[in-house]
Short mmCIF file of C-alpha atoms in Angstrom, two decimals:
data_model
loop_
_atom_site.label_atom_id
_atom_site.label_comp_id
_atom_site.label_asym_id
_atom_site.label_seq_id
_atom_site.Cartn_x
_atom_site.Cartn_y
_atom_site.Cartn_z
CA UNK A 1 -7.08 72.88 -25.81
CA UNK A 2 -10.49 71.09 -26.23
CA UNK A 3 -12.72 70.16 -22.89
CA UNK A 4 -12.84 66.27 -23.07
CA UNK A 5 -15.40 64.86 -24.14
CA UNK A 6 -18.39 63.34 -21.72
CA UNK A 7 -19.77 60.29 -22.27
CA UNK A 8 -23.43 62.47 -22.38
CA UNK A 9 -21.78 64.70 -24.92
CA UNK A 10 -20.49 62.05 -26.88
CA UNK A 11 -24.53 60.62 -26.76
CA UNK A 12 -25.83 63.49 -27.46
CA UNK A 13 -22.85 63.68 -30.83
CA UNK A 14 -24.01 60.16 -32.07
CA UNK A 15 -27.70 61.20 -32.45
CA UNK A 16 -27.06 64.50 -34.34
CA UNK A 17 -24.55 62.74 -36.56
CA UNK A 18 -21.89 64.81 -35.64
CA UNK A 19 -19.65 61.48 -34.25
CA UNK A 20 -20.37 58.25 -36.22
CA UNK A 21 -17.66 56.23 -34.93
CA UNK A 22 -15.77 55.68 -31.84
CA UNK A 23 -11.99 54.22 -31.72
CA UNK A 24 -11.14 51.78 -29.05
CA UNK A 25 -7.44 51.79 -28.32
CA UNK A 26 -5.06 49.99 -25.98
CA UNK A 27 -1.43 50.31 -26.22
CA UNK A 28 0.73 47.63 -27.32
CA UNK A 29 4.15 46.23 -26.40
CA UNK A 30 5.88 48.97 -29.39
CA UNK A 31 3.76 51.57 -28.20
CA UNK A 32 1.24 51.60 -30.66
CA UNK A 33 -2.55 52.16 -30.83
CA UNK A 34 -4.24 48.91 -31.69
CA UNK A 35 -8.17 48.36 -30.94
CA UNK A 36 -11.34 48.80 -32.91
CA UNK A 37 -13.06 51.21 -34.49
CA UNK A 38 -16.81 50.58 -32.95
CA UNK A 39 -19.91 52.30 -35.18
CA UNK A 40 -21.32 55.11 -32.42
CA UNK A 41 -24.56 54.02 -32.10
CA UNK A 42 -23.43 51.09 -31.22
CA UNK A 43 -21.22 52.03 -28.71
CA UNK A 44 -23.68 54.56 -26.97
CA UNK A 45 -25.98 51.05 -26.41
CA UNK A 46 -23.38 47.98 -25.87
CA UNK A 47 -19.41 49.28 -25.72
CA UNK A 48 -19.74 52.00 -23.44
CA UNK A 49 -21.96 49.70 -21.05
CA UNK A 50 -19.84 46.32 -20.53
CA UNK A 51 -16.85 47.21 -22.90
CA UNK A 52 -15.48 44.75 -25.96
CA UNK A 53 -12.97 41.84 -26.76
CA UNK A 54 -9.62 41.61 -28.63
CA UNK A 55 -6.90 38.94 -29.06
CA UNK A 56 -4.55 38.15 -26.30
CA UNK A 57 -2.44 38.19 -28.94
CA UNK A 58 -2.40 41.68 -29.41
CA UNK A 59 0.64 41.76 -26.53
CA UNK A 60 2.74 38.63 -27.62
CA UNK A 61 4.03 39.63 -31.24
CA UNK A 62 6.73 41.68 -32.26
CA UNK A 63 6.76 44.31 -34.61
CA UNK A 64 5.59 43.52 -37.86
CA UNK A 65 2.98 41.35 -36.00
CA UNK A 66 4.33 37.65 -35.64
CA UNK A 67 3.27 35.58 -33.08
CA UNK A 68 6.62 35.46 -30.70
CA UNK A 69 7.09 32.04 -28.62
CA UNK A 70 7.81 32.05 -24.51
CA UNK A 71 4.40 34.27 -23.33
CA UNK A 72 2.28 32.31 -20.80
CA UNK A 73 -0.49 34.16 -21.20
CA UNK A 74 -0.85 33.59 -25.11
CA UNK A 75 0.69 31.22 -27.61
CA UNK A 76 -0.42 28.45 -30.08
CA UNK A 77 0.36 25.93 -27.40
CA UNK A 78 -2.13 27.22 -25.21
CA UNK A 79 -4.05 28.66 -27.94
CA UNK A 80 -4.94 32.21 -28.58
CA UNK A 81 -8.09 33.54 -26.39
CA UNK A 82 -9.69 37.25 -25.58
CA UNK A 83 -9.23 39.93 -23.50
CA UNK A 84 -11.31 42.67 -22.36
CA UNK A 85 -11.12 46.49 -23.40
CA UNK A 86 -12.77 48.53 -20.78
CA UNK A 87 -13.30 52.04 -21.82
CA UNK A 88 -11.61 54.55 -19.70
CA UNK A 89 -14.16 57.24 -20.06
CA UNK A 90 -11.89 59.92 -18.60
CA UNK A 91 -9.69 59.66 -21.94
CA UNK A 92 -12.81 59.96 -23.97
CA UNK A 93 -11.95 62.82 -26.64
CA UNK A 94 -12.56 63.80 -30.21
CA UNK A 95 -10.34 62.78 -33.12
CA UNK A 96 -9.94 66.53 -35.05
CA UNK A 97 -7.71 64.74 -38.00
CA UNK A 98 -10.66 62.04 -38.64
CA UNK A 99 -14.29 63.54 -39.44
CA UNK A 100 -17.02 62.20 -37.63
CA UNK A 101 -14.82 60.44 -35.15
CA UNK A 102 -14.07 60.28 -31.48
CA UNK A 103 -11.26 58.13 -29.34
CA UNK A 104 -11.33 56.08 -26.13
CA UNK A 105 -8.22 54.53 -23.95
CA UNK A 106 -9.07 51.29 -22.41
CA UNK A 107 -7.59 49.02 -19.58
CA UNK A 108 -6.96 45.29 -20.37
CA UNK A 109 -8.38 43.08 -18.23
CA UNK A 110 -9.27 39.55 -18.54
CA UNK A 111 -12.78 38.31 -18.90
CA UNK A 112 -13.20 37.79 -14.99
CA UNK A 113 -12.33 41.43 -14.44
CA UNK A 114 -8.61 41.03 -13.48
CA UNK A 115 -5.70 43.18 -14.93
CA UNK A 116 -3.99 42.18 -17.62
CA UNK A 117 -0.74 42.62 -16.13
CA UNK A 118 1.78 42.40 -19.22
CA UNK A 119 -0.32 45.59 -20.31
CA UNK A 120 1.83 48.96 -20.63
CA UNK A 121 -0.62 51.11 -19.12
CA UNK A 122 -1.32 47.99 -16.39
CA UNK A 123 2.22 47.87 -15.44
CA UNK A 124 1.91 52.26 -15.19
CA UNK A 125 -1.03 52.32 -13.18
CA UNK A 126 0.69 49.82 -10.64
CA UNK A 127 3.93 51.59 -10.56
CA UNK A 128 1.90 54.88 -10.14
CA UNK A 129 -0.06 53.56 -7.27
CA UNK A 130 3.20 52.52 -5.61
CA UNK A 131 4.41 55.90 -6.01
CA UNK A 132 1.47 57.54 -4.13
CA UNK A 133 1.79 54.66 -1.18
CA UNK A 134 5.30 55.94 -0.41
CA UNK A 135 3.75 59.36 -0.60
CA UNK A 136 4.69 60.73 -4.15
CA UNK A 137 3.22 61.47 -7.27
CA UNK A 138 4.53 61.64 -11.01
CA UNK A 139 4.53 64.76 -13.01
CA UNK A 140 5.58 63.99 -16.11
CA UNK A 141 6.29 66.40 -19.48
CA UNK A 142 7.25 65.18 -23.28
CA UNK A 143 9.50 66.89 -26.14
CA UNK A 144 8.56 64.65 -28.73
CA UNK A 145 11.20 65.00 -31.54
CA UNK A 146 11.00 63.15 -35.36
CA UNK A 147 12.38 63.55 -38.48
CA UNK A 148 9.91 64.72 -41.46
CA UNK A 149 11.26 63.35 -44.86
CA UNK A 150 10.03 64.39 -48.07
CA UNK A 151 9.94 60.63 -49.49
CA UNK A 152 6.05 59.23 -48.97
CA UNK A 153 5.40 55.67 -46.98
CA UNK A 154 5.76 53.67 -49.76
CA UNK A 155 8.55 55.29 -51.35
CA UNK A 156 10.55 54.73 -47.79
CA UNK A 157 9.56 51.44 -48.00
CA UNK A 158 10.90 50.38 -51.43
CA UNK A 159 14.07 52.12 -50.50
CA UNK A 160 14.54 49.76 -47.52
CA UNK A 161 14.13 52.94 -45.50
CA UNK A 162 17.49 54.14 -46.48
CA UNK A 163 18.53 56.96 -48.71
CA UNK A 164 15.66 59.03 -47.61
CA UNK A 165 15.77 62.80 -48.39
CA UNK A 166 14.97 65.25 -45.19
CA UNK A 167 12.51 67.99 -45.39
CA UNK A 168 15.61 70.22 -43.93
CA UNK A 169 18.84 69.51 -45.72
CA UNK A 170 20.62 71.64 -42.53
CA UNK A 171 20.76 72.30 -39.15
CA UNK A 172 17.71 74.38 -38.11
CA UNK A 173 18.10 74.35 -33.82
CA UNK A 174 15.45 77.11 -33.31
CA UNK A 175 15.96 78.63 -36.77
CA UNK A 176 12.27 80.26 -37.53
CA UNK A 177 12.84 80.77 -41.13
CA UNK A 178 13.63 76.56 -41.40
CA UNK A 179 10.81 76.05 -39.15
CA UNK A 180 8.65 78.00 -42.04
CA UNK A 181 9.14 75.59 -44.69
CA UNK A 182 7.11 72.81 -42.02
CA UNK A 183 4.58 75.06 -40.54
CA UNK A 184 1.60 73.90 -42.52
CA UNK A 185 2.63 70.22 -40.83
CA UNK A 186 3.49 71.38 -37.70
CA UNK A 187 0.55 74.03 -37.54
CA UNK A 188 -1.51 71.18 -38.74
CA UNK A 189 -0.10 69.29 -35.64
CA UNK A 190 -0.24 71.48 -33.26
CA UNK A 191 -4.25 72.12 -33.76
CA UNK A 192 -4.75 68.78 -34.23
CA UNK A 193 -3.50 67.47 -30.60
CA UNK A 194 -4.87 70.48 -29.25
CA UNK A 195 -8.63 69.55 -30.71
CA UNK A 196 -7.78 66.19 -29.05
CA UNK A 197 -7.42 67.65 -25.53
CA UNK A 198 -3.37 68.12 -25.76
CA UNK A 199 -1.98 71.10 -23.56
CA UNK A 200 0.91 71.73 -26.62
CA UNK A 201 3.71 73.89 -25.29
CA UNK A 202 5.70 74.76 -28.57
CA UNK A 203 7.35 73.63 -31.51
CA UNK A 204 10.87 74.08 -32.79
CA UNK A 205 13.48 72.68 -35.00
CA UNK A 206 16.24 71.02 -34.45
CA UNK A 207 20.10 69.61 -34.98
CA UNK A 208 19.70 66.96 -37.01
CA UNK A 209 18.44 67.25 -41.34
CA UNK A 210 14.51 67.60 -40.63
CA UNK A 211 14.10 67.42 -37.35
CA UNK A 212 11.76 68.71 -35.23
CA UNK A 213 9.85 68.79 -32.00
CA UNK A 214 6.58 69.31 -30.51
CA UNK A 215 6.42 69.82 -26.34
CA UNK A 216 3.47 69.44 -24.33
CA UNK A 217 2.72 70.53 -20.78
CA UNK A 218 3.37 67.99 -17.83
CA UNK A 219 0.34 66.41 -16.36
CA UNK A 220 0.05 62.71 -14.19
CA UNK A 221 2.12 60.05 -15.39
CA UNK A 222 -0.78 58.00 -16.83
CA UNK A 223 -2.54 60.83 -18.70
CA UNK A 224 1.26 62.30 -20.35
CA UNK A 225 1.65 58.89 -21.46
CA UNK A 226 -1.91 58.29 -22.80
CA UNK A 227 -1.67 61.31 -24.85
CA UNK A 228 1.92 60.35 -26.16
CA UNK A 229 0.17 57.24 -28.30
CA UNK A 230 -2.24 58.92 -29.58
#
């Protein structure tokens, strides 16, 4: 597992060359990364100082990105404004699977410096801070389990998703040997989060045709789930 990365280091990374970009990212209602991707220099003189902007928006559609009626904080009849992204600098790491580029987790907030409080990782922070008032804390661990299918993106897509062919065509549950035919993915994986300051556990097959899953060591509630977007 990689040390994360300072904001000094990260300085230090945009003047050699070494980092030439640095991804915003907030999490959105489907658990997706959605943000900017902010040239470094840049960031090491404006971002990382007083943040940047995106559309309210971003937490009032649904999954293929349509504007969904009913939100109070966004719509077209109140009209469609910005929110802050304030870098969380403690989340700051590189991005191993992307040359040249590095990744920071912000908080949403609105322009005068309040919460956001629709946000996913706003509505874990509070619930977190609750916890620790009534004198507890949340340790939390992920098995993060998928199916790999041979078909490509667009392929699935043209199929409607359906009739897709599995990279295992049987039940592997711990089977090394079906494991092998996915180790240059899951190897690939494995360093991959790891480069990106992931503590990864192990990875195994499983019951279902090309399943598999990847665990990663327990940590605070907030950080577990950072790490489980990216």
């Amino acid at each position: 597992m990689s040390a994360p990365l300072s904001l000094e280091e990260l300085t230090r990374s945009v003047k050699t060359g070494e980092i030439d970009t640095v991804v915003v990212v907030m999490t959105d209602m489907q658990g997706r990364l959605v943000g900017k991707r902010i040239h470094g220099s840049f960031f090491v003189d404006e971002i990382a100082h007083h943040g940047t902007e995106g559309c309210n928006y971003l937490l009032a559609v649904d999954v293929d990105m349509n504007t969904v009626p009913g939100y109070d904080m966004s719509s077209w009849d109140k009209g469609y404004s910005d929110f802050a992204l304030v870098p969380d600098f403690s989340t700051l790491r590189r991005v191993p699977w992307q040359p040249g580029a590095a990744m920071v987790t912000a908080d949403v907030q609105w322009l005068d410096g309040t919460d956001v409080v629709a946000s996913p990782r706003q509505i874990l922070k509070r619930q977190v801070a609750a916890l620790e008032k009534a004198g507890m804390k949340a340790l939390v661990g992920t098995e993060l389990e998928f199916i790999v299918f041979n078909d490509t993106y667009e392929e699935a897509w043209q199929k409607g998703y359906k009739g897709l062919t599995p990279s295992n065509l049987y039940n592997v549950d711990y089977s090394i040997l079906g494991g092998s035919r996915l180790e240059p993915l899951l190897r690939a994986i494995r360093l991959h989060m790891s480069g990106a300051g992931m503590s990864v556990e192990s990875v195994k097959g499983e019951c279902n045709y090309g399943q598999h899953e990847i665990a990663f060591r327990y940590d605070d509630a907030v950080t577990t789930c950072d790490n489980t977007v990216v």
